[in-house]
mmCIF file of C-alpha atoms in Angstrom:
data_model
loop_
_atom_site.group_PDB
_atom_site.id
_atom_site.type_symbol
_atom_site.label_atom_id
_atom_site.label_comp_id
_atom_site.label_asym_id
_atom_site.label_seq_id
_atom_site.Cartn_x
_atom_site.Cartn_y
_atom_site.Cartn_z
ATOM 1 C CA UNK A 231 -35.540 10.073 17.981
ATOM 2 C CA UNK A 232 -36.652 8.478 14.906
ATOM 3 C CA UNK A 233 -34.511 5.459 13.381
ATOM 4 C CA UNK A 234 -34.713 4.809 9.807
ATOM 5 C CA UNK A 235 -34.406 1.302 10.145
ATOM 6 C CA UNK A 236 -37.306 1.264 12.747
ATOM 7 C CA UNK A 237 -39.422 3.606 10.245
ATOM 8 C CA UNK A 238 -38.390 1.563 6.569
ATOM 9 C CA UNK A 239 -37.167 -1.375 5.514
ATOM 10 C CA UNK A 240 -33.641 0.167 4.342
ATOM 11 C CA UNK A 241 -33.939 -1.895 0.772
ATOM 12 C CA UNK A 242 -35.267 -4.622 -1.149
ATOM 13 C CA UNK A 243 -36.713 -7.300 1.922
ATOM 14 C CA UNK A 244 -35.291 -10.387 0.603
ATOM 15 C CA UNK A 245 -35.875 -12.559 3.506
ATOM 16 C CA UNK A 246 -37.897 -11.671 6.999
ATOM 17 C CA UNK A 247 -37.771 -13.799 10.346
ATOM 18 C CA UNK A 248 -38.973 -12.908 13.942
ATOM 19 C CA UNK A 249 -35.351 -11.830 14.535
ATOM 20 C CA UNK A 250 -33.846 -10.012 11.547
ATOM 21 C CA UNK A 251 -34.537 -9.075 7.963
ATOM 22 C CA UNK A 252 -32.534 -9.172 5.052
ATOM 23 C CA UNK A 253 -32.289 -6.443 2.678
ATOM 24 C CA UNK A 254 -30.570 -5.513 -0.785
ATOM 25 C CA UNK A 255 -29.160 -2.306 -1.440
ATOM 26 C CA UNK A 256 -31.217 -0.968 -4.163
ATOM 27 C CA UNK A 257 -30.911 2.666 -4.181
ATOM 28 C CA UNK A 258 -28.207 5.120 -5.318
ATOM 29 C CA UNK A 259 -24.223 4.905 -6.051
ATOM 30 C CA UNK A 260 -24.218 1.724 -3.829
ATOM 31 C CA UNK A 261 -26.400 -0.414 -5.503
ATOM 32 C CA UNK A 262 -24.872 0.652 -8.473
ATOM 33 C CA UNK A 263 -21.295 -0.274 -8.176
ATOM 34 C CA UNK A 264 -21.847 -3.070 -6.011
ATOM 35 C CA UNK A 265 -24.813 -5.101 -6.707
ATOM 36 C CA UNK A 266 -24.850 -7.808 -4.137
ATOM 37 C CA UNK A 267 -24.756 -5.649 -1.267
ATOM 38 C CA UNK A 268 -27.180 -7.451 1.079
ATOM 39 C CA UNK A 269 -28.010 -6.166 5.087
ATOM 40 C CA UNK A 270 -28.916 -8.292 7.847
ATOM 41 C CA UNK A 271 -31.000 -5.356 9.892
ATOM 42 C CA UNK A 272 -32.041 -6.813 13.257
ATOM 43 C CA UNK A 273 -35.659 -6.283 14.099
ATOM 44 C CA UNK A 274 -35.271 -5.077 18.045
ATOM 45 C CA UNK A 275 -33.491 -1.916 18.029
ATOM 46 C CA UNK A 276 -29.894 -2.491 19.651
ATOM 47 C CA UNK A 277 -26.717 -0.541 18.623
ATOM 48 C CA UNK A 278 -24.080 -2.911 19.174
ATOM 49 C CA UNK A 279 -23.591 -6.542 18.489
ATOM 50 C CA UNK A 280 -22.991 -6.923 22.380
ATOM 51 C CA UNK A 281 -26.066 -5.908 23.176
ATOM 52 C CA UNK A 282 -27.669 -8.619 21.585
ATOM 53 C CA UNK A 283 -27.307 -12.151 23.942
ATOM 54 C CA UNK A 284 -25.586 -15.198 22.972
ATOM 55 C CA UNK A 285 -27.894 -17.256 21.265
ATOM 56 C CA UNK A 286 -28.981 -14.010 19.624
ATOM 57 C CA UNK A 287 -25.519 -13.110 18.574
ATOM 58 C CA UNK A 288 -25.222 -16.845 17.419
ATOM 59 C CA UNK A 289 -28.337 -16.724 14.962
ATOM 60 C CA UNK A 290 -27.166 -13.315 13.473
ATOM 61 C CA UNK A 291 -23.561 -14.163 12.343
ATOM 62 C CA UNK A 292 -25.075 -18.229 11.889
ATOM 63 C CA UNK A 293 -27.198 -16.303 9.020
ATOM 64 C CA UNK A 294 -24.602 -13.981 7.709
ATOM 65 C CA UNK A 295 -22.442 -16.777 6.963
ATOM 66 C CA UNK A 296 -25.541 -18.070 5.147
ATOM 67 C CA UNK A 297 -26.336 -15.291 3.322
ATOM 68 C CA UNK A 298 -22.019 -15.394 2.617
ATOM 69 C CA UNK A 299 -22.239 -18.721 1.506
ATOM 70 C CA UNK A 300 -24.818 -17.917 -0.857
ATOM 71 C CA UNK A 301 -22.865 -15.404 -2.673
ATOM 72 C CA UNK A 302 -19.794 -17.411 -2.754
ATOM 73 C CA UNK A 303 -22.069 -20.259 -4.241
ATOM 74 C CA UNK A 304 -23.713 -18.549 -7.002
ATOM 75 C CA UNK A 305 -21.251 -15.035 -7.616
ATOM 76 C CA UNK A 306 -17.714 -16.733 -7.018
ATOM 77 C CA UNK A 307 -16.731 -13.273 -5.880
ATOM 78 C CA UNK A 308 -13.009 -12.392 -5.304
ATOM 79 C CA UNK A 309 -13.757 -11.552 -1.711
ATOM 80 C CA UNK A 310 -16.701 -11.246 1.053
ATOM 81 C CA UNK A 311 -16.452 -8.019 2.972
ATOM 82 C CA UNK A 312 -18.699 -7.882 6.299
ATOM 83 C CA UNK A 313 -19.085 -5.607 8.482
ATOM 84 C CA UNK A 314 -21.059 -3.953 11.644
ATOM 85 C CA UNK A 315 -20.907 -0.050 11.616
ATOM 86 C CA UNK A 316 -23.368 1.651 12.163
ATOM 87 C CA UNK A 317 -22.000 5.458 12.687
ATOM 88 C CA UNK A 318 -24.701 6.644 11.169
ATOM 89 C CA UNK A 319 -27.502 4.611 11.702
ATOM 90 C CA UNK A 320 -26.838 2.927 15.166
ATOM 91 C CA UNK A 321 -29.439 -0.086 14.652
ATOM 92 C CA UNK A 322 -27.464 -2.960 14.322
ATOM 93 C CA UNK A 323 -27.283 -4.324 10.931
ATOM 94 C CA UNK A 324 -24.529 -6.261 8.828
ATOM 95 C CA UNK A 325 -23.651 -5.353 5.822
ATOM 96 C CA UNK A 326 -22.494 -8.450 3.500
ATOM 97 C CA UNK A 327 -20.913 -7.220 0.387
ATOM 98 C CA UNK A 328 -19.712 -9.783 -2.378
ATOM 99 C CA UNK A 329 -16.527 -7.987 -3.994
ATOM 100 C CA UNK A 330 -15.243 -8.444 -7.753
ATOM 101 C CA UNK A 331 -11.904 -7.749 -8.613
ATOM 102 C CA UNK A 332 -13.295 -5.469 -11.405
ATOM 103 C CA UNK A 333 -15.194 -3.517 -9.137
ATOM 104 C CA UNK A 334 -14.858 0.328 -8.836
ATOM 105 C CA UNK A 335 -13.356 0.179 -5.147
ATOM 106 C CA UNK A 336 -11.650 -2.807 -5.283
ATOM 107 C CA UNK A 337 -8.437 -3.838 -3.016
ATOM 108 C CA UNK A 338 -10.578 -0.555 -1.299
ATOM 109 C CA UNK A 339 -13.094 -0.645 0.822
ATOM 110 C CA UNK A 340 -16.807 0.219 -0.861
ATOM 111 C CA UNK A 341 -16.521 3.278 1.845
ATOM 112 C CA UNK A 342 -13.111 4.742 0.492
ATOM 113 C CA UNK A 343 -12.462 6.034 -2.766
ATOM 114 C CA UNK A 344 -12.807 4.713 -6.555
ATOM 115 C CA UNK A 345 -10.105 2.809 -8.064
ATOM 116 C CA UNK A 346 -10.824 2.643 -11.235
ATOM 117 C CA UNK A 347 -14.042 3.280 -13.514
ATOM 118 C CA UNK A 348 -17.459 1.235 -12.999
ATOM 119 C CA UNK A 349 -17.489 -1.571 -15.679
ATOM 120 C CA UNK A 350 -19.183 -0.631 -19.245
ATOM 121 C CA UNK A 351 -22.541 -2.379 -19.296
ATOM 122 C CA UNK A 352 -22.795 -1.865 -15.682
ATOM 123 C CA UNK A 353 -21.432 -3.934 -12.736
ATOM 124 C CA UNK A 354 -25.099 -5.942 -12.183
ATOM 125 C CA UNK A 355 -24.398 -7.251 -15.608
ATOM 126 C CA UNK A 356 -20.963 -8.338 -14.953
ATOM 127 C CA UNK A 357 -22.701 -11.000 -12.481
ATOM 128 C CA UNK A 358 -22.649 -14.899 -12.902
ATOM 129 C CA UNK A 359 -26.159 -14.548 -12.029
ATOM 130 C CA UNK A 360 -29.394 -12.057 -11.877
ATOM 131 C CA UNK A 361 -29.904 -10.489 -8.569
ATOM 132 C CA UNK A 362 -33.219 -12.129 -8.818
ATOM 133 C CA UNK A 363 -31.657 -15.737 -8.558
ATOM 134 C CA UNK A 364 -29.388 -14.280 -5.683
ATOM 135 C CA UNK A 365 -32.082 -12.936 -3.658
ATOM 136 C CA UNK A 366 -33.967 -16.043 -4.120
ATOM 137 C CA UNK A 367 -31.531 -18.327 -2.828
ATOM 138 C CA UNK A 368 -30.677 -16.335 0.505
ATOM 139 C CA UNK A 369 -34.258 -16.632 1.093
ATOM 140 C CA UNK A 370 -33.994 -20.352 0.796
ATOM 141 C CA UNK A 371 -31.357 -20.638 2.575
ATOM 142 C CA UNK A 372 -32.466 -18.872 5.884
ATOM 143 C CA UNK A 373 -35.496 -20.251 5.776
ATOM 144 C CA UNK A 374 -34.100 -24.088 6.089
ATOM 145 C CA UNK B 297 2.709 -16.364 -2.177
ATOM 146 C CA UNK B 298 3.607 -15.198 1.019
ATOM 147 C CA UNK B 299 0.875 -14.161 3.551
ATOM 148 C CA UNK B 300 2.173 -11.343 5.954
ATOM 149 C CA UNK B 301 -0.429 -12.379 8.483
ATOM 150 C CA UNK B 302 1.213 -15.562 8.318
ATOM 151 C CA UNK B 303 4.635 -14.615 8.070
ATOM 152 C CA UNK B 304 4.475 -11.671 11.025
ATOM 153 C CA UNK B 305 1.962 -10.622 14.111
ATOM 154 C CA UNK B 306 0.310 -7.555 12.173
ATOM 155 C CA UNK B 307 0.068 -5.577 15.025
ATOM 156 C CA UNK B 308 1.200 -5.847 19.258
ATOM 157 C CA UNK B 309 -0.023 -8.784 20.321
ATOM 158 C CA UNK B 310 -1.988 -8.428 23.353
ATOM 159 C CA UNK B 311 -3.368 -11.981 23.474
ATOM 160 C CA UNK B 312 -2.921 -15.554 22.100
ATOM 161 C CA UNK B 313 -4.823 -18.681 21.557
ATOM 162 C CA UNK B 314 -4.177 -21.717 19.972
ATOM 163 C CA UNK B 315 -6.701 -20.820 17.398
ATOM 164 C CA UNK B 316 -6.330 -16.623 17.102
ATOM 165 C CA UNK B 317 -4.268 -14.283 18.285
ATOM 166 C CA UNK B 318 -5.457 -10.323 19.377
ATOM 167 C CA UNK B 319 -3.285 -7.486 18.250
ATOM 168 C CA UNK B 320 -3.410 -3.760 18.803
ATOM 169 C CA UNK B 321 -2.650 -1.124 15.684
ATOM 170 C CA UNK B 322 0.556 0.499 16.034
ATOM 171 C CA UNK B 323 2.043 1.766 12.936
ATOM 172 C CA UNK B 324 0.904 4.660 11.152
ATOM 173 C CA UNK B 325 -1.680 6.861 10.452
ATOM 174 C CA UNK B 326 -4.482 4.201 11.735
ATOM 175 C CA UNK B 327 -3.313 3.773 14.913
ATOM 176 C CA UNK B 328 -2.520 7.901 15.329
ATOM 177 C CA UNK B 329 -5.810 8.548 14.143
ATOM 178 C CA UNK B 330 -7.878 5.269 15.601
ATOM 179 C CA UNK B 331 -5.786 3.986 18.791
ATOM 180 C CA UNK B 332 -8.220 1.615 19.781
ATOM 181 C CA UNK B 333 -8.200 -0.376 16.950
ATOM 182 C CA UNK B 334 -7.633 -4.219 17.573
ATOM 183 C CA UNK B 335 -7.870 -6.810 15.037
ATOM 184 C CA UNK B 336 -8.289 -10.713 15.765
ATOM 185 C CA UNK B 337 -6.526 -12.775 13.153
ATOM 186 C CA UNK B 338 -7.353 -16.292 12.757
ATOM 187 C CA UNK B 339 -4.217 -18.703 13.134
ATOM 188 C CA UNK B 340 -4.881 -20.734 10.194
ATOM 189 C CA UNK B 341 -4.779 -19.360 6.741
ATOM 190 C CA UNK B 342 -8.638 -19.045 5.756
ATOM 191 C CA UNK B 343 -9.798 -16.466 3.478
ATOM 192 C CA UNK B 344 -13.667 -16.327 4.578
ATOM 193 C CA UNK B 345 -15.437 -16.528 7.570
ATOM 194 C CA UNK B 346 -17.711 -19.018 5.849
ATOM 195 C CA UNK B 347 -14.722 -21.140 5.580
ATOM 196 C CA UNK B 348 -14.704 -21.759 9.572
ATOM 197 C CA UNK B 349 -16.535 -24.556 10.775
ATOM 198 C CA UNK B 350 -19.358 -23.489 13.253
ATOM 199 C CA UNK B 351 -17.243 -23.954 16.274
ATOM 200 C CA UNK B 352 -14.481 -21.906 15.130
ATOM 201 C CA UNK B 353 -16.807 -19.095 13.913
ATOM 202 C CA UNK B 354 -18.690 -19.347 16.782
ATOM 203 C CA UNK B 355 -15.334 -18.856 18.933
ATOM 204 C CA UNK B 356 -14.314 -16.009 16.368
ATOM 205 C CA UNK B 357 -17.255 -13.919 16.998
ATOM 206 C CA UNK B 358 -17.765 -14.791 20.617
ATOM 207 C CA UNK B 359 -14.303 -13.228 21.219
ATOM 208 C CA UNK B 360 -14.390 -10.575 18.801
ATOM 209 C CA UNK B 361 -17.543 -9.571 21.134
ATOM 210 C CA UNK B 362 -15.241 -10.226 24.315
ATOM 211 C CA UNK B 363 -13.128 -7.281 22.929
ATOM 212 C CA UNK B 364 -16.436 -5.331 21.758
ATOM 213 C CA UNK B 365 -16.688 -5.461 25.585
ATOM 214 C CA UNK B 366 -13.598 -4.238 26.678
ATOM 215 C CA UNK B 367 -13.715 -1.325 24.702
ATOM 216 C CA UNK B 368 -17.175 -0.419 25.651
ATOM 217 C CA UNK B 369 -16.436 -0.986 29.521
ATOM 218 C CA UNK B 370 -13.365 1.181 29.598
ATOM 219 C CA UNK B 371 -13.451 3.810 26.618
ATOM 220 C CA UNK B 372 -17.514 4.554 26.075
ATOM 221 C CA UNK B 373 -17.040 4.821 22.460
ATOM 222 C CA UNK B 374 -19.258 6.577 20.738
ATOM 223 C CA UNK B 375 -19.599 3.249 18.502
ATOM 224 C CA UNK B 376 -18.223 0.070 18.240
ATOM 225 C CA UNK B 377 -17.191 -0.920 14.412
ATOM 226 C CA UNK B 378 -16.612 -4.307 13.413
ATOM 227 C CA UNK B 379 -15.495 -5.637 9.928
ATOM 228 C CA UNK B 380 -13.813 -8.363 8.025
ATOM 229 C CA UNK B 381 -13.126 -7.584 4.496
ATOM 230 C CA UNK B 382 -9.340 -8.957 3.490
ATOM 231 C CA UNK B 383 -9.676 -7.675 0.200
ATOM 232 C CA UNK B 384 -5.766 -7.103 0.132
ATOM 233 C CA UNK B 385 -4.798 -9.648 2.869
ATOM 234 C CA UNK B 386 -6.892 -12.396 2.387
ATOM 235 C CA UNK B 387 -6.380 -14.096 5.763
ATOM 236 C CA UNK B 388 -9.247 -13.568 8.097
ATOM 237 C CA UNK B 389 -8.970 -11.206 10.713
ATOM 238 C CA UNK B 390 -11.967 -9.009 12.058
ATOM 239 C CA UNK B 391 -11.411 -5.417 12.976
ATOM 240 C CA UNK B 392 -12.843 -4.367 16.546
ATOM 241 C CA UNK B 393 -12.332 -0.516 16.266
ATOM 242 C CA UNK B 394 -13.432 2.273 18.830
ATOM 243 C CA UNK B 395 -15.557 4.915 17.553
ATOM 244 C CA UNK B 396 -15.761 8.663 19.138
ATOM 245 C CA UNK B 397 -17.659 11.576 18.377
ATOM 246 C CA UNK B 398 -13.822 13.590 18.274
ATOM 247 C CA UNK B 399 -12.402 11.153 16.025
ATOM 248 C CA UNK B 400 -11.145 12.534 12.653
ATOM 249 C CA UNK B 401 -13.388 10.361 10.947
ATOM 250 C CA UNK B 402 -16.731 10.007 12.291
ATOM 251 C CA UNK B 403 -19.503 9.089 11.441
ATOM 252 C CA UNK B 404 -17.586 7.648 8.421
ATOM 253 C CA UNK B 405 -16.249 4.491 8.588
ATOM 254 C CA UNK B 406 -12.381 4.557 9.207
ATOM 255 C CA UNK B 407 -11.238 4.170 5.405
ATOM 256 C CA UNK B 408 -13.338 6.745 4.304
ATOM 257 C CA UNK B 409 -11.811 10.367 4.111
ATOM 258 C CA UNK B 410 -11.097 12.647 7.169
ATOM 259 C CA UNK B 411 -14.447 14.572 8.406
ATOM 260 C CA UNK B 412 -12.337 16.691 10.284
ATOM 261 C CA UNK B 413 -9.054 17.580 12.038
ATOM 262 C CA UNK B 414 -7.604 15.215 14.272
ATOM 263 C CA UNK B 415 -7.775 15.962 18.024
ATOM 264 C CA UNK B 416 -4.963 18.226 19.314
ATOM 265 C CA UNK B 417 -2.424 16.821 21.508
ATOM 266 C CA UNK B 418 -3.473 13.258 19.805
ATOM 267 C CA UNK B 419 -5.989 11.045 19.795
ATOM 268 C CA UNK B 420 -4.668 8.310 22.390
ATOM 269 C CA UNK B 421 -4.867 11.423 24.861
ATOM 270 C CA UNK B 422 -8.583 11.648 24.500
ATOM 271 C CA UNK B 423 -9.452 7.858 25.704
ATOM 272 C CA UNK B 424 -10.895 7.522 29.490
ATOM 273 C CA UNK B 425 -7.836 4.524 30.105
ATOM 274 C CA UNK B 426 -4.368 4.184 28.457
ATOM 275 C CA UNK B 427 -3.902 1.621 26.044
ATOM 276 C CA UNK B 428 -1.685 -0.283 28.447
ATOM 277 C CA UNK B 429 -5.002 -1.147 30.575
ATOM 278 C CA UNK B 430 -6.942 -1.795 27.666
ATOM 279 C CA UNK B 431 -4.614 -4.463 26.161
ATOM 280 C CA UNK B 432 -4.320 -6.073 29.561
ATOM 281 C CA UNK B 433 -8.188 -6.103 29.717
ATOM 282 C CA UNK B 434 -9.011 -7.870 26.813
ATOM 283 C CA UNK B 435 -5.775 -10.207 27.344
ATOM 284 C CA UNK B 436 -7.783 -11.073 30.884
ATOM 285 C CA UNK B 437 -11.234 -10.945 28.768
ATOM 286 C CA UNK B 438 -10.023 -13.567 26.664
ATOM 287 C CA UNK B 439 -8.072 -15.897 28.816
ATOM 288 C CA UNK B 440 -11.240 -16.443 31.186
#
């Protein structure tokens, strides 16, 4: 009956509204290879995008293109990956994933196998900028 | 150079707008394995959501949730997973995929590895409507 993302936060809160956090991955293999992995987690606790109502739906994906825009600004990744799951956790959140062509999993999804090794020095140091800056400016930007 | 989003339909189309069209999976192991997987490409060449203006992404995501719908109404999936990611076909399409507790995949997402067996006597067999009425569904979903 419990929900994790009812119970936690689910990562680093990088932004909080009356309608949704946002989170970075922080923990584990994740965070690892792919630094700028951010969530949107919705506060009420709906499974599926539908269930949410227009205007809802309209602020969610309104501020995952902001947090996207963000990424693009500052990380000038190869590609934005989004995406709605939620097989395991059935709370709706939105994961936002900026994507480096010398990434582990890259053309891959992050949920399919390795491609190739993790950078040397790590991937967070392969970034134009510190996750700190990153996290900083998605908060900005959702709260304008 | 060549985009084969832009260059073919990527799928059976099921539906058509001026500004997306609405195709069903049919080749290969995705569609064996995951029949009710639609995708809605975008009829211009964009690589990133963000690159829509809001009325475009707000006409992207409203009928990407139109199809959400659909599959809901006449499948009860177990889950409803939604992505855009383009990392090797960088022309923005979302996936609107069906999710059920029998699939050969579940709870991983559908480019992870195989959980478990396929369904025998197919996958297609196990959805509550053929694909014929789902297709014609979302067609009628999308041209109200």
């Amino acid at each position: 009956m419990s929900c994790v993302l009812c119970a936690g936060d689910g990562g680093l809160v990088v932004a909080r509204t009356a309608k949704f956090r946002v989170v970075r991955a922080i923990d584990g293999e994740e965070a690892r290879r792919f630094p700028a992995f951010y969530r949107l987690i919705w506060a009420d606790h709906v499974a599926e995008f539908s269930d949410l109502g227009l205007a809802d739906r309209h602020v969610c994906v309104d501020s995952v293109t902001e947090i996207e825009r963000v990424l693009r600004a500052l990380l000038a990744p190869t590609k934005i990956n989004l995406a709605s799951l939620g097989n395991v956790v059935p709370h709706l959140h939105w994961h936002v994933i900026a994507r480096f062509d010398w990434d582990s999993h890259i053309p891959a999804p992050v949920w399919a196998a390795a491609q190739r090794d993790e950078p040397s020095g790590g991937a967070a140091a392969r970034l134009a900028q510190p996750l700190q800056a990153v996290d900083a400016a998605i908060a900005a930007a959702l709260s304008r």
